[in-house]
Amino acid sequence: GAVVSQHPSRVICKSGTSVKIECRSLDFQATTMFWYRQFPKKSLMLMATSNEGSKATYEQGVEKDKFLINHASLTLSTLTVTSAHPEDSSFYICSAQREAGELFFGEGSRLTVL
Amino acid sequence: GENVEQHPSTLSVQEGDSAVIKCTYSDSASNYFPWYKQELGKRPQLIIDIRSNVGEKKDQRIAVTLNKTAKHFSLHITETQPEDSAVYFCAALYTGTASKLTFGTGTRLQVTL
C-alpha cells in the first residue's frame, strides 16, 4: 500500500505552548488529507478535512482557531494545536486519500500536555 | 450524512475458528467499503476493501461481502490466528467530490489459544 508518514510520533509539551504535527504522503499526491483524533479504546473521530490550496473543512464541535490546518502542497498537511491544554492530550492521526478513494494512515502522534 | 454501525463491539474466538464482523450503512450513494485493522498504539492498516460493483472479495483468509440492497457488508476471517487479535474498523465512502470516510465504532477481536 501507499506510504504516509507522520511526525512526530510522540510529543510532550507544557500547557500554553503550540505543537505542530506533519503528515506527508511519500509516494503519491494527495489533494485531500484528513485529521483524526482517537481516544483510548474508541473509534477515529474526524476533526477536519484538509484540501490542498484551500481552507480546511472542520467537523462540528472542532475549534478551527485551536486546531490550525495547513495543506500547502500535494504531499504535506500540518496540524498545529495552539495554546495546548491537558484536555488536548490525545492520539492524533492523519490520513491521505488517493484518487480511487483508498485511505492510508500516518503512524499517529501521541500528544501529552503537562 | 453517512452513518455506519458495526457489530459486535467485542468478539472472542478460539484459534482456528472463523470470525465475522458486520456493518450497516445509511447512505445508498456510498460505493467504497474498506476494512482496517488497528493494533494497540499503531495506525489503522487497510486489510481489504470492496466497491459497490462487486458482491464479494477474498484475499487469503480474509473475505468481505456486500449486500447493496440491505446496505450491509461483512468481514470474514477464517482459520484465525493469535496475530489476528486487534481492533477492526469498517468504513463507508462515496467517492464523489468532498468525500470523506465514515468509520464504524470498531470491533475488538481476541483470538485465544
PDB file of C-alpha atoms in Angstrom:
ATOM      1  CA  GLY A   1       0.000   0.000   0.000  1.00  0.00           C
ATOM      2  CA  ALA A   2       0.890   3.669  -0.161  1.00  0.00           C
ATOM      3  CA  VAL A   3       3.092   5.298   2.457  1.00  0.00           C
ATOM      4  CA  VAL A   4       2.006   8.136   4.679  1.00  0.00           C
ATOM      5  CA  SER A   5       4.479   9.475   7.191  1.00  0.00           C
ATOM      6  CA  GLN A   6       3.523  11.431  10.292  1.00  0.00           C
ATOM      7  CA  HIS A   7       5.894  13.282  12.570  1.00  0.00           C
ATOM      8  CA  PRO A   8       6.491  13.494  15.470  1.00  0.00           C
ATOM      9  CA  SER A   9       5.243  10.160  16.785  1.00  0.00           C
ATOM     10  CA  ARG A  10       5.318  11.355  20.349  1.00  0.00           C
ATOM     11  CA  VAL A  11       5.440  14.828  21.840  1.00  0.00           C
ATOM     12  CA  ILE A  12       5.252  16.186  25.354  1.00  0.00           C
ATOM     13  CA  CYS A  13       4.719  19.886  25.860  1.00  0.00           C
ATOM     14  CA  LYS A  14       3.855  22.383  28.543  1.00  0.00           C
ATOM     15  CA  SER A  15       0.407  23.840  28.863  1.00  0.00           C
ATOM     16  CA  GLY A  16       0.039  27.004  26.771  1.00  0.00           C
ATOM     17  CA  THR A  17       2.535  26.089  24.099  1.00  0.00           C
ATOM     18  CA  SER A  18       1.773  25.182  20.482  1.00  0.00           C
ATOM     19  CA  VAL A  19       2.609  21.903  18.795  1.00  0.00           C
ATOM     20  CA  LYS A  20       2.878  21.199  15.068  1.00  0.00           C
ATOM     21  CA  ILE A  21       2.315  17.752  13.575  1.00  0.00           C
ATOM     22  CA  GLU A  22       3.253  16.983   9.988  1.00  0.00           C
ATOM     23  CA  CYS A  23       1.663  14.493   7.625  1.00  0.00           C
ATOM     24  CA  ARG A  24       3.332  13.561   4.357  1.00  0.00           C
ATOM     25  CA  SER A  25       2.258  11.268   1.545  1.00  0.00           C
ATOM     26  CA  LEU A  26       5.545   9.821   0.344  1.00  0.00           C
ATOM     27  CA  ASP A  27       4.670   8.056  -2.888  1.00  0.00           C
ATOM     28  CA  PHE A  28       1.503   9.694  -4.165  1.00  0.00           C
ATOM     29  CA  GLN A  29      -0.069  13.107  -4.388  1.00  0.00           C
ATOM     30  CA  ALA A  30      -2.955  13.672  -2.041  1.00  0.00           C
ATOM     31  CA  THR A  31      -5.315  16.514  -2.773  1.00  0.00           C
ATOM     32  CA  THR A  32      -7.246  15.553   0.320  1.00  0.00           C
ATOM     33  CA  MET A  33      -5.903  14.683   3.742  1.00  0.00           C
ATOM     34  CA  PHE A  34      -7.825  14.100   6.926  1.00  0.00           C
ATOM     35  CA  TRP A  35      -7.038  14.641  10.569  1.00  0.00           C
ATOM     36  CA  TYR A  36      -8.484  12.384  13.247  1.00  0.00           C
ATOM     37  CA  ARG A  37      -8.375  12.247  16.976  1.00  0.00           C
ATOM     38  CA  GLN A  38      -8.606   8.937  18.773  1.00  0.00           C
ATOM     39  CA  PHE A  39      -9.376   8.433  22.440  1.00  0.00           C
ATOM     40  CA  PRO A  40      -8.376   5.198  24.189  1.00  0.00           C
ATOM     41  CA  LYS A  41     -10.439   2.235  23.036  1.00  0.00           C
ATOM     42  CA  LYS A  42     -12.538   4.440  20.783  1.00  0.00           C
ATOM     43  CA  SER A  43     -13.019   4.873  17.077  1.00  0.00           C
ATOM     44  CA  LEU A  44     -11.419   7.536  14.945  1.00  0.00           C
ATOM     45  CA  MET A  45     -13.098  10.915  15.275  1.00  0.00           C
ATOM     46  CA  LEU A  46     -12.753  13.072  12.180  1.00  0.00           C
ATOM     47  CA  MET A  47     -11.603  16.561  13.087  1.00  0.00           C
ATOM     48  CA  ALA A  48     -11.167  18.192   9.709  1.00  0.00           C
ATOM     49  CA  THR A  49     -10.653  17.691   6.018  1.00  0.00           C
ATOM     50  CA  SER A  50      -7.566  19.316   4.598  1.00  0.00           C
ATOM     51  CA  ASN A  51      -7.701  20.341   0.948  1.00  0.00           C
ATOM     52  CA  GLU A  52      -4.595  21.384  -0.911  1.00  0.00           C
ATOM     53  CA  GLY A  53      -4.607  25.090  -1.659  1.00  0.00           C
ATOM     54  CA  SER A  54      -7.792  25.903   0.200  1.00  0.00           C
ATOM     55  CA  LYS A  55      -9.126  26.243   3.705  1.00  0.00           C
ATOM     56  CA  ALA A  56      -9.738  23.164   5.762  1.00  0.00           C
ATOM     57  CA  THR A  57     -13.255  21.994   6.485  1.00  0.00           C
ATOM     58  CA  TYR A  58     -13.821  21.391  10.179  1.00  0.00           C
ATOM     59  CA  GLU A  59     -16.281  18.997  11.725  1.00  0.00           C
ATOM     60  CA  GLN A  60     -18.913  20.286  14.088  1.00  0.00           C
ATOM     61  CA  GLY A  61     -17.528  20.988  17.521  1.00  0.00           C
ATOM     62  CA  VAL A  62     -13.897  21.277  16.422  1.00  0.00           C
ATOM     63  CA  GLU A  63     -12.407  24.724  17.042  1.00  0.00           C
ATOM     64  CA  LYS A  64     -10.648  25.924  13.909  1.00  0.00           C
ATOM     65  CA  ASP A  65      -8.636  28.512  15.837  1.00  0.00           C
ATOM     66  CA  LYS A  66      -7.466  25.812  18.219  1.00  0.00           C
ATOM     67  CA  PHE A  67      -6.514  23.259  15.591  1.00  0.00           C
ATOM     68  CA  LEU A  68      -4.884  25.060  12.686  1.00  0.00           C
ATOM     69  CA  ILE A  69      -4.565  23.048   9.495  1.00  0.00           C
ATOM     70  CA  ASN A  70      -2.423  23.933   6.520  1.00  0.00           C
ATOM     71  CA  HIS A  71      -2.194  21.927   3.295  1.00  0.00           C
ATOM     72  CA  ALA A  72       0.421  23.839   1.380  1.00  0.00           C
ATOM     73  CA  SER A  73       1.369  21.129  -1.110  1.00  0.00           C
ATOM     74  CA  LEU A  74       0.046  17.904  -2.574  1.00  0.00           C
ATOM     75  CA  THR A  75       2.188  15.875  -0.207  1.00  0.00           C
ATOM     76  CA  LEU A  76       2.130  17.797   3.067  1.00  0.00           C
ATOM     77  CA  SER A  77      -0.518  18.789   5.574  1.00  0.00           C
ATOM     78  CA  THR A  78       0.165  20.154   9.042  1.00  0.00           C
ATOM     79  CA  LEU A  79      -1.921  20.311  12.192  1.00  0.00           C
ATOM     80  CA  THR A  80      -0.980  22.875  14.825  1.00  0.00           C
ATOM     81  CA  VAL A  81      -2.520  22.549  18.257  1.00  0.00           C
ATOM     82  CA  THR A  82      -2.389  26.097  19.592  1.00  0.00           C
ATOM     83  CA  SER A  83      -2.189  27.004  23.260  1.00  0.00           C
ATOM     84  CA  ALA A  84      -2.375  23.355  24.196  1.00  0.00           C
ATOM     85  CA  HIS A  85      -4.021  22.271  27.428  1.00  0.00           C
ATOM     86  CA  PRO A  86      -4.096  18.897  29.196  1.00  0.00           C
ATOM     87  CA  GLU A  87      -7.506  18.099  27.688  1.00  0.00           C
ATOM     88  CA  ASP A  88      -5.879  18.261  24.247  1.00  0.00           C
ATOM     89  CA  SER A  89      -3.770  15.250  25.141  1.00  0.00           C
ATOM     90  CA  SER A  90      -4.693  12.519  22.687  1.00  0.00           C
ATOM     91  CA  PHE A  91      -3.632  10.356  19.772  1.00  0.00           C
ATOM     92  CA  TYR A  92      -3.820  12.346  16.533  1.00  0.00           C
ATOM     93  CA  ILE A  93      -3.753  10.503  13.204  1.00  0.00           C
ATOM     94  CA  CYS A  94      -3.651  11.857   9.698  1.00  0.00           C
ATOM     95  CA  SER A  95      -4.644  10.108   6.509  1.00  0.00           C
ATOM     96  CA  ALA A  96      -4.178  10.780   2.842  1.00  0.00           C
ATOM     97  CA  GLN A  97      -6.604   9.791   0.136  1.00  0.00           C
ATOM     98  CA  ARG A  98      -5.709   8.522  -3.309  1.00  0.00           C
ATOM     99  CA  GLU A  99      -7.804   9.347  -6.349  1.00  0.00           C
ATOM    100  CA  ALA A 100      -9.567   5.969  -6.295  1.00  0.00           C
ATOM    101  CA  GLY A 101     -10.683   6.638  -2.733  1.00  0.00           C
ATOM    102  CA  GLU A 102      -8.277   4.451  -0.761  1.00  0.00           C
ATOM    103  CA  LEU A 103      -7.236   5.996   2.503  1.00  0.00           C
ATOM    104  CA  PHE A 104      -3.833   5.445   4.077  1.00  0.00           C
ATOM    105  CA  PHE A 105      -2.924   6.478   7.583  1.00  0.00           C
ATOM    106  CA  GLY A 106       0.119   8.031   9.153  1.00  0.00           C
ATOM    107  CA  GLU A 107       1.727   6.420  12.197  1.00  0.00           C
ATOM    108  CA  GLY A 108      -0.106   8.720  14.555  1.00  0.00           C
ATOM    109  CA  SER A 109       1.176  11.293  17.056  1.00  0.00           C
ATOM    110  CA  ARG A 110       0.657  10.908  20.762  1.00  0.00           C
ATOM    111  CA  LEU A 111       0.405  14.339  22.360  1.00  0.00           C
ATOM    112  CA  THR A 112       0.789  14.764  26.093  1.00  0.00           C
ATOM    113  CA  VAL A 113       0.221  18.229  27.523  1.00  0.00           C
ATOM    114  CA  LEU A 114       1.535  18.728  31.026  1.00  0.00           C
TER     115      LEU A 114
ATOM    116  CA  GLY B   1     -24.572  12.331   6.090  1.00  0.00           C
ATOM    117  CA  GLU B   2     -23.428   8.735   6.250  1.00  0.00           C
ATOM    118  CA  ASN B   3     -23.899   6.666   9.398  1.00  0.00           C
ATOM    119  CA  VAL B   4     -22.089   3.365   9.882  1.00  0.00           C
ATOM    120  CA  GLU B   5     -22.996   0.866  12.573  1.00  0.00           C
ATOM    121  CA  GLN B   6     -20.713  -2.011  13.479  1.00  0.00           C
ATOM    122  CA  HIS B   7     -21.340  -5.187  15.474  1.00  0.00           C
ATOM    123  CA  PRO B   8     -20.219  -6.775  17.659  1.00  0.00           C
ATOM    124  CA  SER B   9     -18.118  -4.394  19.706  1.00  0.00           C
ATOM    125  CA  THR B  10     -16.079  -7.281  21.091  1.00  0.00           C
ATOM    126  CA  LEU B  11     -15.540 -10.769  19.736  1.00  0.00           C
ATOM    127  CA  SER B  12     -13.606 -13.652  21.217  1.00  0.00           C
ATOM    128  CA  VAL B  13     -12.867 -16.749  19.173  1.00  0.00           C
ATOM    129  CA  GLN B  14     -10.605 -19.747  19.559  1.00  0.00           C
ATOM    130  CA  GLU B  15      -7.619 -20.110  17.318  1.00  0.00           C
ATOM    131  CA  GLY B  16      -8.639 -21.792  14.088  1.00  0.00           C
ATOM    132  CA  ASP B  17     -12.263 -20.691  14.272  1.00  0.00           C
ATOM    133  CA  SER B  18     -13.853 -18.112  11.990  1.00  0.00           C
ATOM    134  CA  ALA B  19     -14.746 -14.544  12.932  1.00  0.00           C
ATOM    135  CA  VAL B  20     -17.447 -12.415  11.349  1.00  0.00           C
ATOM    136  CA  ILE B  21     -17.920  -8.683  11.832  1.00  0.00           C
ATOM    137  CA  LYS B  22     -20.938  -6.905  10.383  1.00  0.00           C
ATOM    138  CA  CYS B  23     -21.570  -3.307   9.397  1.00  0.00           C
ATOM    139  CA  THR B  24     -24.548  -1.400   8.071  1.00  0.00           C
ATOM    140  CA  TYR B  25     -24.540   1.955   6.336  1.00  0.00           C
ATOM    141  CA  SER B  26     -27.224   4.505   5.699  1.00  0.00           C
ATOM    142  CA  ASP B  27     -26.260   6.384   2.520  1.00  0.00           C
ATOM    143  CA  SER B  28     -27.185   4.390  -0.574  1.00  0.00           C
ATOM    144  CA  ALA B  29     -24.741   6.509  -2.584  1.00  0.00           C
ATOM    145  CA  SER B  30     -21.755   5.032  -0.729  1.00  0.00           C
ATOM    146  CA  ASN B  31     -19.722   2.962  -3.126  1.00  0.00           C
ATOM    147  CA  TYR B  32     -16.462   2.113  -1.364  1.00  0.00           C
ATOM    148  CA  PHE B  33     -16.191  -0.037   1.767  1.00  0.00           C
ATOM    149  CA  PRO B  34     -12.755  -0.600   3.317  1.00  0.00           C
ATOM    150  CA  TRP B  35     -11.818  -2.540   6.418  1.00  0.00           C
ATOM    151  CA  TYR B  36      -8.989  -1.515   8.703  1.00  0.00           C
ATOM    152  CA  LYS B  37      -7.058  -3.400  11.358  1.00  0.00           C
ATOM    153  CA  GLN B  38      -5.573  -1.416  14.218  1.00  0.00           C
ATOM    154  CA  GLU B  39      -3.197  -2.872  16.745  1.00  0.00           C
ATOM    155  CA  LEU B  40      -2.737  -1.124  20.061  1.00  0.00           C
ATOM    156  CA  GLY B  41      -0.951   2.204  19.681  1.00  0.00           C
ATOM    157  CA  LYS B  42      -0.479   1.794  15.952  1.00  0.00           C
ATOM    158  CA  ARG B  43      -2.025   3.192  12.825  1.00  0.00           C
ATOM    159  CA  PRO B  44      -5.032   1.573  11.151  1.00  0.00           C
ATOM    160  CA  GLN B  45      -3.942  -0.654   8.291  1.00  0.00           C
ATOM    161  CA  LEU B  46      -6.111  -1.268   5.240  1.00  0.00           C
ATOM    162  CA  ILE B  47      -6.642  -5.026   5.045  1.00  0.00           C
ATOM    163  CA  ILE B  48      -9.298  -5.374   2.385  1.00  0.00           C
ATOM    164  CA  ASP B  49     -11.822  -3.221   0.569  1.00  0.00           C
ATOM    165  CA  ILE B  50     -14.773  -3.693  -1.742  1.00  0.00           C
ATOM    166  CA  ARG B  51     -16.541  -1.459  -4.214  1.00  0.00           C
ATOM    167  CA  SER B  52     -20.244  -1.368  -4.884  1.00  0.00           C
ATOM    168  CA  ASN B  53     -19.996  -3.121  -8.243  1.00  0.00           C
ATOM    169  CA  VAL B  54     -18.780  -6.309  -6.532  1.00  0.00           C
ATOM    170  CA  GLY B  55     -20.618  -8.608  -4.119  1.00  0.00           C
ATOM    171  CA  GLU B  56     -17.682 -10.449  -2.629  1.00  0.00           C
ATOM    172  CA  LYS B  57     -13.923 -10.207  -2.473  1.00  0.00           C
ATOM    173  CA  LYS B  58     -11.406 -12.591  -0.968  1.00  0.00           C
ATOM    174  CA  ASP B  59      -7.758 -12.333  -0.027  1.00  0.00           C
ATOM    175  CA  GLN B  60      -6.353 -15.495   1.531  1.00  0.00           C
ATOM    176  CA  ARG B  61      -8.025 -15.876   4.948  1.00  0.00           C
ATOM    177  CA  ILE B  62      -9.953 -12.624   4.695  1.00  0.00           C
ATOM    178  CA  ALA B  63     -13.139 -12.021   2.745  1.00  0.00           C
ATOM    179  CA  VAL B  64     -15.650  -9.218   2.548  1.00  0.00           C
ATOM    180  CA  THR B  65     -19.237  -9.444   1.327  1.00  0.00           C
ATOM    181  CA  LEU B  66     -21.508  -6.591   0.338  1.00  0.00           C
ATOM    182  CA  ASN B  67     -25.291  -6.506   0.121  1.00  0.00           C
ATOM    183  CA  LYS B  68     -26.219  -3.211  -1.508  1.00  0.00           C
ATOM    184  CA  THR B  69     -29.939  -3.778  -1.221  1.00  0.00           C
ATOM    185  CA  ALA B  70     -29.780  -4.289   2.519  1.00  0.00           C
ATOM    186  CA  LYS B  71     -26.915  -1.790   2.878  1.00  0.00           C
ATOM    187  CA  HIS B  72     -24.701  -4.046   4.888  1.00  0.00           C
ATOM    188  CA  PHE B  73     -21.272  -5.532   4.479  1.00  0.00           C
ATOM    189  CA  SER B  74     -19.307  -8.068   6.483  1.00  0.00           C
ATOM    190  CA  LEU B  75     -15.732  -9.086   7.179  1.00  0.00           C
ATOM    191  CA  HIS B  76     -14.976 -12.794   7.411  1.00  0.00           C
ATOM    192  CA  ILE B  77     -11.709 -14.110   8.830  1.00  0.00           C
ATOM    193  CA  THR B  78     -11.152 -17.853   8.581  1.00  0.00           C
ATOM    194  CA  GLU B  79      -8.633 -20.013  10.438  1.00  0.00           C
ATOM    195  CA  THR B  80      -7.991 -17.234  12.927  1.00  0.00           C
ATOM    196  CA  GLN B  81      -4.561 -16.863  14.477  1.00  0.00           C
ATOM    197  CA  PRO B  82      -3.420 -15.015  17.623  1.00  0.00           C
ATOM    198  CA  GLU B  83      -1.879 -12.286  15.446  1.00  0.00           C
ATOM    199  CA  ASP B  84      -5.373 -11.502  14.128  1.00  0.00           C
ATOM    200  CA  SER B  85      -6.157 -10.056  17.560  1.00  0.00           C
ATOM    201  CA  ALA B  86      -6.741  -6.324  17.073  1.00  0.00           C
ATOM    202  CA  VAL B  87      -9.477  -3.745  16.641  1.00  0.00           C
ATOM    203  CA  TYR B  88     -11.186  -3.834  13.268  1.00  0.00           C
ATOM    204  CA  PHE B  89     -12.980  -0.846  11.770  1.00  0.00           C
ATOM    205  CA  CYS B  90     -15.338  -0.852   8.837  1.00  0.00           C
ATOM    206  CA  ALA B  91     -15.946   2.305   6.841  1.00  0.00           C
ATOM    207  CA  ALA B  92     -18.089   3.630   4.025  1.00  0.00           C
ATOM    208  CA  LEU B  93     -17.429   6.307   1.460  1.00  0.00           C
ATOM    209  CA  TYR B  94     -18.987   7.923  -1.550  1.00  0.00           C
ATOM    210  CA  THR B  95     -16.078   8.624  -3.867  1.00  0.00           C
ATOM    211  CA  GLY B  96     -17.521  11.839  -5.158  1.00  0.00           C
ATOM    212  CA  THR B  97     -16.341  15.351  -4.520  1.00  0.00           C
ATOM    213  CA  ALA B  98     -15.604  16.342  -0.950  1.00  0.00           C
ATOM    214  CA  SER B  99     -15.875  12.680   0.024  1.00  0.00           C
ATOM    215  CA  LYS B 100     -14.884  11.546   3.484  1.00  0.00           C
ATOM    216  CA  LEU B 101     -14.731   8.169   5.099  1.00  0.00           C
ATOM    217  CA  THR B 102     -17.215   7.390   7.870  1.00  0.00           C
ATOM    218  CA  PHE B 103     -15.969   4.777  10.336  1.00  0.00           C
ATOM    219  CA  GLY B 104     -17.832   2.224  12.356  1.00  0.00           C
ATOM    220  CA  THR B 105     -17.271   2.091  16.098  1.00  0.00           C
ATOM    221  CA  GLY B 106     -14.827  -0.781  15.909  1.00  0.00           C
ATOM    222  CA  THR B 107     -14.728  -4.445  16.953  1.00  0.00           C
ATOM    223  CA  ARG B 108     -12.127  -5.723  19.350  1.00  0.00           C
ATOM    224  CA  LEU B 109     -11.232  -9.240  18.212  1.00  0.00           C
ATOM    225  CA  GLN B 110      -9.472 -11.561  20.619  1.00  0.00           C
ATOM    226  CA  VAL B 111      -8.164 -14.870  19.320  1.00  0.00           C
ATOM    227  CA  THR B 112      -7.439 -17.258  22.149  1.00  0.00           C
ATOM    228  CA  LEU B 113      -5.233 -20.320  22.107  1.00  0.00           C
TER     229      LEU B 113
END
